[in-house]
CSV table of C-alpha atoms in Angstrom, one decimal:
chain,number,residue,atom,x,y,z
A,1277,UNK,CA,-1.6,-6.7,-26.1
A,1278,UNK,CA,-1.7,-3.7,-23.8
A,1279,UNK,CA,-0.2,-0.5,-24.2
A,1280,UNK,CA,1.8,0.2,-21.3
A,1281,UNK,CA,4.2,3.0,-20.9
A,1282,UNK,CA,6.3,4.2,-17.3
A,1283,UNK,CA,8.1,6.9,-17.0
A,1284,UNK,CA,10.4,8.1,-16.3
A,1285,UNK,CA,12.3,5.1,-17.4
A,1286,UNK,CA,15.0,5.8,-15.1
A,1287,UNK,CA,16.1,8.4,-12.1
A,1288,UNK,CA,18.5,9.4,-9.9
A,1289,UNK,CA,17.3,11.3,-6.8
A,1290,UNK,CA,18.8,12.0,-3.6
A,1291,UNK,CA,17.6,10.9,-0.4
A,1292,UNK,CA,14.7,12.7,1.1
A,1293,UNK,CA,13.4,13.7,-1.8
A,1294,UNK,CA,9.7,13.1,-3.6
A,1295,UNK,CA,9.7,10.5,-6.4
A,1296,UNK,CA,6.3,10.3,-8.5
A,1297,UNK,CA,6.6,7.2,-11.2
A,1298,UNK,CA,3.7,7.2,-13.8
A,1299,UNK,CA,2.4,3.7,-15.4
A,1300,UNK,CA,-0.2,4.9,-18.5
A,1301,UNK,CA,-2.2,2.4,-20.5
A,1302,UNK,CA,-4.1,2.7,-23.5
A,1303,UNK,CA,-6.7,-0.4,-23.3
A,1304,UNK,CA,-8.5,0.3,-20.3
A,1305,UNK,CA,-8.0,-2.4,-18.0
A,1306,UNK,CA,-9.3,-2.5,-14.9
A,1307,UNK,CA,-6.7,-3.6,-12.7
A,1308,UNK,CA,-3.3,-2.3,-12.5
A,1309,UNK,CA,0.0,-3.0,-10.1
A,1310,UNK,CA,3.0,-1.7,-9.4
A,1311,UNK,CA,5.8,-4.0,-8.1
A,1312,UNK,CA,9.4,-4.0,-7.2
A,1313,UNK,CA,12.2,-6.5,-7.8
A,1314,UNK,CA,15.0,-6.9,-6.3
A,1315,UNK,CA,18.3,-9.4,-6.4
A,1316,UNK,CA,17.4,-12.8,-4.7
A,1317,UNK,CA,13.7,-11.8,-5.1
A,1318,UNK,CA,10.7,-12.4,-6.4
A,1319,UNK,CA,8.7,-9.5,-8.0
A,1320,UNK,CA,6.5,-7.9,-4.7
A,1321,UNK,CA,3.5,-5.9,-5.0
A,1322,UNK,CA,3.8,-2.7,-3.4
A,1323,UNK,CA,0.2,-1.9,-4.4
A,1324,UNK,CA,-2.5,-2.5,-7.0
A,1325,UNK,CA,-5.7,-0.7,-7.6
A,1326,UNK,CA,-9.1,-2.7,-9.2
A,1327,UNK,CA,-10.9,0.9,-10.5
A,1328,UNK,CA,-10.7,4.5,-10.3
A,1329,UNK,CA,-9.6,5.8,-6.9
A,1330,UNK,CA,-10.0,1.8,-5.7
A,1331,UNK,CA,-6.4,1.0,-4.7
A,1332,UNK,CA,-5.4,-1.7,-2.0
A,1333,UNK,CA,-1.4,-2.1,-0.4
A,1334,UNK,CA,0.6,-5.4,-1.3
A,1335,UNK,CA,2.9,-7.2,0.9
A,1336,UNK,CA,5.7,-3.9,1.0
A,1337,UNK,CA,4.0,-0.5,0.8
A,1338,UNK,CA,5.4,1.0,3.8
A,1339,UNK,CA,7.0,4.4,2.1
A,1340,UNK,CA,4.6,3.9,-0.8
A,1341,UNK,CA,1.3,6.1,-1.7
A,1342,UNK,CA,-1.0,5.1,-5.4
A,1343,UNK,CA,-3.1,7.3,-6.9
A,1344,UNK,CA,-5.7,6.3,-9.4
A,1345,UNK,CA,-7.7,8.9,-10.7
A,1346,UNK,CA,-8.1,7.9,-14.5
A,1347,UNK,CA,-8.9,4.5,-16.0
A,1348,UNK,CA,-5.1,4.7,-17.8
A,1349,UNK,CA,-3.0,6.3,-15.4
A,1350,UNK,CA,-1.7,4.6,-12.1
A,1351,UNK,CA,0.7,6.6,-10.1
A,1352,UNK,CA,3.7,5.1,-7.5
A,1353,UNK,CA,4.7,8.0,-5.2
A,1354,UNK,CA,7.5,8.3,-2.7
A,1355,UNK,CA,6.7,10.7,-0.3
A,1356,UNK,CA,10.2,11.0,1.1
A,1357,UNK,CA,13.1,8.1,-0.9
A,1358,UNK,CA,15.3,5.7,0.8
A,1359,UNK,CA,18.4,4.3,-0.2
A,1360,UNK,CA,16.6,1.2,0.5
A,1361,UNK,CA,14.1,2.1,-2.6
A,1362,UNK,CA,16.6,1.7,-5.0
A,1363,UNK,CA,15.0,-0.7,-7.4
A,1364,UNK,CA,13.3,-1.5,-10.4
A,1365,UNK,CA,10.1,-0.7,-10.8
A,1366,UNK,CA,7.4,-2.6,-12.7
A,1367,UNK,CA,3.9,-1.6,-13.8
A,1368,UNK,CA,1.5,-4.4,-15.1
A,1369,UNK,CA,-2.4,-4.6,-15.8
A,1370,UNK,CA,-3.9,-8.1,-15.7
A,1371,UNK,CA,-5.1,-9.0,-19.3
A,1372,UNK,CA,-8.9,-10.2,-20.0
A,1373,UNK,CA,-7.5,-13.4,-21.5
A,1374,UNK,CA,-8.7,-16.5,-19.0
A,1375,UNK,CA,-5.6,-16.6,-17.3
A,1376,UNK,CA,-5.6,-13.1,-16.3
A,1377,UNK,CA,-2.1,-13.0,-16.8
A,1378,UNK,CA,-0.2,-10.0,-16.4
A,1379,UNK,CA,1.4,-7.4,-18.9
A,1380,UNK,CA,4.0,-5.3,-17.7
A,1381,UNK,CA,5.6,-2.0,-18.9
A,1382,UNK,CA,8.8,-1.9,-19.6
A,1383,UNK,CA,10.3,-0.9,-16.3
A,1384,UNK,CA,11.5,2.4,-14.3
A,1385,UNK,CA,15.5,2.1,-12.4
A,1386,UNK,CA,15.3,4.1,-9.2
A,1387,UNK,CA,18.4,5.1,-7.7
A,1388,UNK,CA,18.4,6.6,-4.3
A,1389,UNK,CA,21.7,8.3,-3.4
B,555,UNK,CA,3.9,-18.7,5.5
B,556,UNK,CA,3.6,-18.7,1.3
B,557,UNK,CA,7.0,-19.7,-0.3
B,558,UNK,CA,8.2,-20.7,-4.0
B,559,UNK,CA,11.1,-22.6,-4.4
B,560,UNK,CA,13.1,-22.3,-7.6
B,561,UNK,CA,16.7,-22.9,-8.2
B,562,UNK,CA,19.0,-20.0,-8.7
B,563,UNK,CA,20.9,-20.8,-11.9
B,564,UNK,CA,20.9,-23.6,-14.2
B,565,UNK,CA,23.1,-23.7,-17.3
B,566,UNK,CA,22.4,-26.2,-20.2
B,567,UNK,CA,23.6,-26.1,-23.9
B,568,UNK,CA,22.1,-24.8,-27.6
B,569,UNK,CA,20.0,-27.8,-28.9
B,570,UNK,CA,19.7,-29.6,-25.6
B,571,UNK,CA,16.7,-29.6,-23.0
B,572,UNK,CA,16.4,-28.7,-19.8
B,573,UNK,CA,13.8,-28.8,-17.0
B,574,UNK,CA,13.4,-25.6,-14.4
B,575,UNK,CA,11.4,-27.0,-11.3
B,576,UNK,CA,9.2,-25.1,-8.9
B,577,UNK,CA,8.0,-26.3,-5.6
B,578,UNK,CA,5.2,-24.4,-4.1
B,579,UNK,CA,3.6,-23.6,-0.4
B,580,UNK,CA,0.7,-21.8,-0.4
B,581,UNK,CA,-2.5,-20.4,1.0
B,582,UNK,CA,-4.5,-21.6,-1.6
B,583,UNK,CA,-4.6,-22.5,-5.0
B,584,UNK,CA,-5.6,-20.4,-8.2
B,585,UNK,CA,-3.3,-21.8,-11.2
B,586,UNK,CA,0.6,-21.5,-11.9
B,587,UNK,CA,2.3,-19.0,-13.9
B,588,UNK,CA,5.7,-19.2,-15.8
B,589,UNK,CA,7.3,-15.8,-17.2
B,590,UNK,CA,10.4,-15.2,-19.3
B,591,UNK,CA,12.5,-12.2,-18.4
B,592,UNK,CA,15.6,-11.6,-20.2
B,593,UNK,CA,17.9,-9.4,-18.8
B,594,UNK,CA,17.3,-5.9,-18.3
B,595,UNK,CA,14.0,-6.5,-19.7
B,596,UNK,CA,10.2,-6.8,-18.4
B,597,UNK,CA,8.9,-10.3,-17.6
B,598,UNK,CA,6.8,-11.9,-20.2
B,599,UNK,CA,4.4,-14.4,-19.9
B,600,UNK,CA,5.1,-18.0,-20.9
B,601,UNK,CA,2.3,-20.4,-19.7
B,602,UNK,CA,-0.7,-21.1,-17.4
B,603,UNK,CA,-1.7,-24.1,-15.5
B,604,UNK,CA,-4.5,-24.5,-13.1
B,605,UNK,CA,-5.1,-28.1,-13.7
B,606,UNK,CA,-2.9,-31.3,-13.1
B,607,UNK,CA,-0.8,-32.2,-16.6
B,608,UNK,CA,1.2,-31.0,-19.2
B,609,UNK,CA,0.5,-28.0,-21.1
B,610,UNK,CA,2.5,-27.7,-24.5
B,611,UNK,CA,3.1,-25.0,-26.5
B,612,UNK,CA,5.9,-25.7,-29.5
B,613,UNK,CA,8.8,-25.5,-27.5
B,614,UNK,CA,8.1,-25.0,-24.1
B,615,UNK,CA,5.8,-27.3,-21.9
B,616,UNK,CA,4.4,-26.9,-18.3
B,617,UNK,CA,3.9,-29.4,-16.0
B,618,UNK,CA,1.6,-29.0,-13.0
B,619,UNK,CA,0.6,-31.3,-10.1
B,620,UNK,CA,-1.1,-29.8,-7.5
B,621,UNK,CA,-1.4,-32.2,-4.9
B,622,UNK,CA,2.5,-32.1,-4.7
B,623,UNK,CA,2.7,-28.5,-4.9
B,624,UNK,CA,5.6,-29.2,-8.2
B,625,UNK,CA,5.7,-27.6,-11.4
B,626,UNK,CA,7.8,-27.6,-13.8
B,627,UNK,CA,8.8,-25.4,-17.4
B,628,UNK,CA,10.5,-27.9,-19.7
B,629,UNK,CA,12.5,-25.8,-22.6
B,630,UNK,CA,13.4,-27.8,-25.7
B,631,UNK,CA,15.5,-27.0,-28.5
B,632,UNK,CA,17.4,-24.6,-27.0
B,633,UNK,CA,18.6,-21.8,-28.7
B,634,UNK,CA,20.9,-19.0,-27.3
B,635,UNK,CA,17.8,-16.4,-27.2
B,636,UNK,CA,16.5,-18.7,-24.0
B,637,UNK,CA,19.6,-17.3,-22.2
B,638,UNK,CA,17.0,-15.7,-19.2
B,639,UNK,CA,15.2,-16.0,-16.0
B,640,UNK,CA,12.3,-17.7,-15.8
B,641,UNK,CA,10.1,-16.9,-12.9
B,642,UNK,CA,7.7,-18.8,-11.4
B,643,UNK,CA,4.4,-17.6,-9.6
B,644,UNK,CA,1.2,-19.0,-7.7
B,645,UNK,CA,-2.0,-17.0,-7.9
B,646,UNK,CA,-3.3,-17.7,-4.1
B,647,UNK,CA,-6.8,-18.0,-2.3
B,648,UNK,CA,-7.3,-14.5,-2.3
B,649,UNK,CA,-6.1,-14.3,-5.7
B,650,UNK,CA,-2.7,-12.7,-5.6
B,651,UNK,CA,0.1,-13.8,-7.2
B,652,UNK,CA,3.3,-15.4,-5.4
B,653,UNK,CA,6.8,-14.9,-6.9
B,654,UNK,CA,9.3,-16.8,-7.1
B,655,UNK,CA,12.8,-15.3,-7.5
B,656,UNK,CA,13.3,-16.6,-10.8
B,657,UNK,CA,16.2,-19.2,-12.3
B,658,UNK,CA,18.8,-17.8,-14.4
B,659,UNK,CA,19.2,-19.5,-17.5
B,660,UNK,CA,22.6,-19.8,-19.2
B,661,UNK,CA,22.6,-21.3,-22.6
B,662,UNK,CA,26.5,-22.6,-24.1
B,663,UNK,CA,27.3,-23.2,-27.4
């Protein structure tokens, strides 16, 4: 399986302020994601990139920016938190296995004050 | 719109078996996924399906049938480890997946 790390694993930051979340993994897949869940949700994409500096928004970016400019690292950045980003945050490449399933890291809390 | 239905909680007891259903509406179909998340954790992933049928693996099975947009991830056996959410997602036309927000399930002794 994958090697995925995120860090930091968890935060507390005020609102207004930047928020940079790292995913790093050591296999070099090709297509990474960052998601959010939420109580009474399912996991949504934010955004997911396909290659270096190939990123693409999911169904809830608004307030969101990627970076991608290493195969391993994919970067989640909030320019300027809201409470309303208070969440955990999930990383995930999708495997080479025929399902393409998904691996995630182990998750980053977010708290927005 | 694309929507996943899944119930919210079920609660079964150790040694029993119990069936978590998931109804679909889609743009498209790519194959099913079920994932295991237990609490606090990351999801991880259970089973595939992307034709009609039952797909076994020791003691979980998934059931897909596409043309009523139902599957289900039947647990057997249970033990008190399968105390989790089990989340159900759709891989649409364009090949992204659909969540669902997961059932929470509580194992008794």
């Amino acid at each position: 399986d994958a090697g995925i790390t995120q860090s930091p694993r968890h935060k507390v930051t005020e609102t207004g302020t930047p928020v940079t979340l790292r995913c790093h993994q050591t296999e070099n897949h090709r297509y990474m994601y960052w998601y959010r869940q939420d109580p009474g949700h399912g996991l949504r994409l934010i955004h997911y990139s396909y290659g270096v500096k190939d990123t693409d928004k999911g169904e809830v970016s608004d307030g969101y920016s990627v970076s991608r400019s290493k195969t391993e690292d994919f970067l989640l950045t909030l320019e300027s938190a809201t409470s309303s980003q208070t969440s955990v945050y999930f990383c995930a490449i999708r495997t080479d296995r025929e399902a393409g399933e998904l691996f995630f890291g182990e998750g980053s809390r977010l708290t927005v004050l | 719109g694309q929507n996943i239905d899944q119930p919210t909680e079920m609660t079964a007891t150790e040694g029993a078996i119990v069936q978590i259903n998931c109804t679909y509406q889609t743009s498209g179909f790519n194959g099913l996924f079920w994932y295991q998340q237990h609490a606090g954790e990351a999801p991880t992933f259970l089973s595939y399906n992307v034709l009609d049928g039952l797909e076994e693996k020791g003691r979980f099975s998934s059931f897909l049938s596409r043309s009523k947009g139902y599957s289900y991830l039947l647990l057997k056996e249970l033990q008190m480890k399968d105390s989790a959410s089990y989340l159900c997602a759709v891989k649409d036309s364009n090949y992204q997946l659909i969540w669902g927000a997961g059932t929470k399930l509580i194992i008794k002794p």
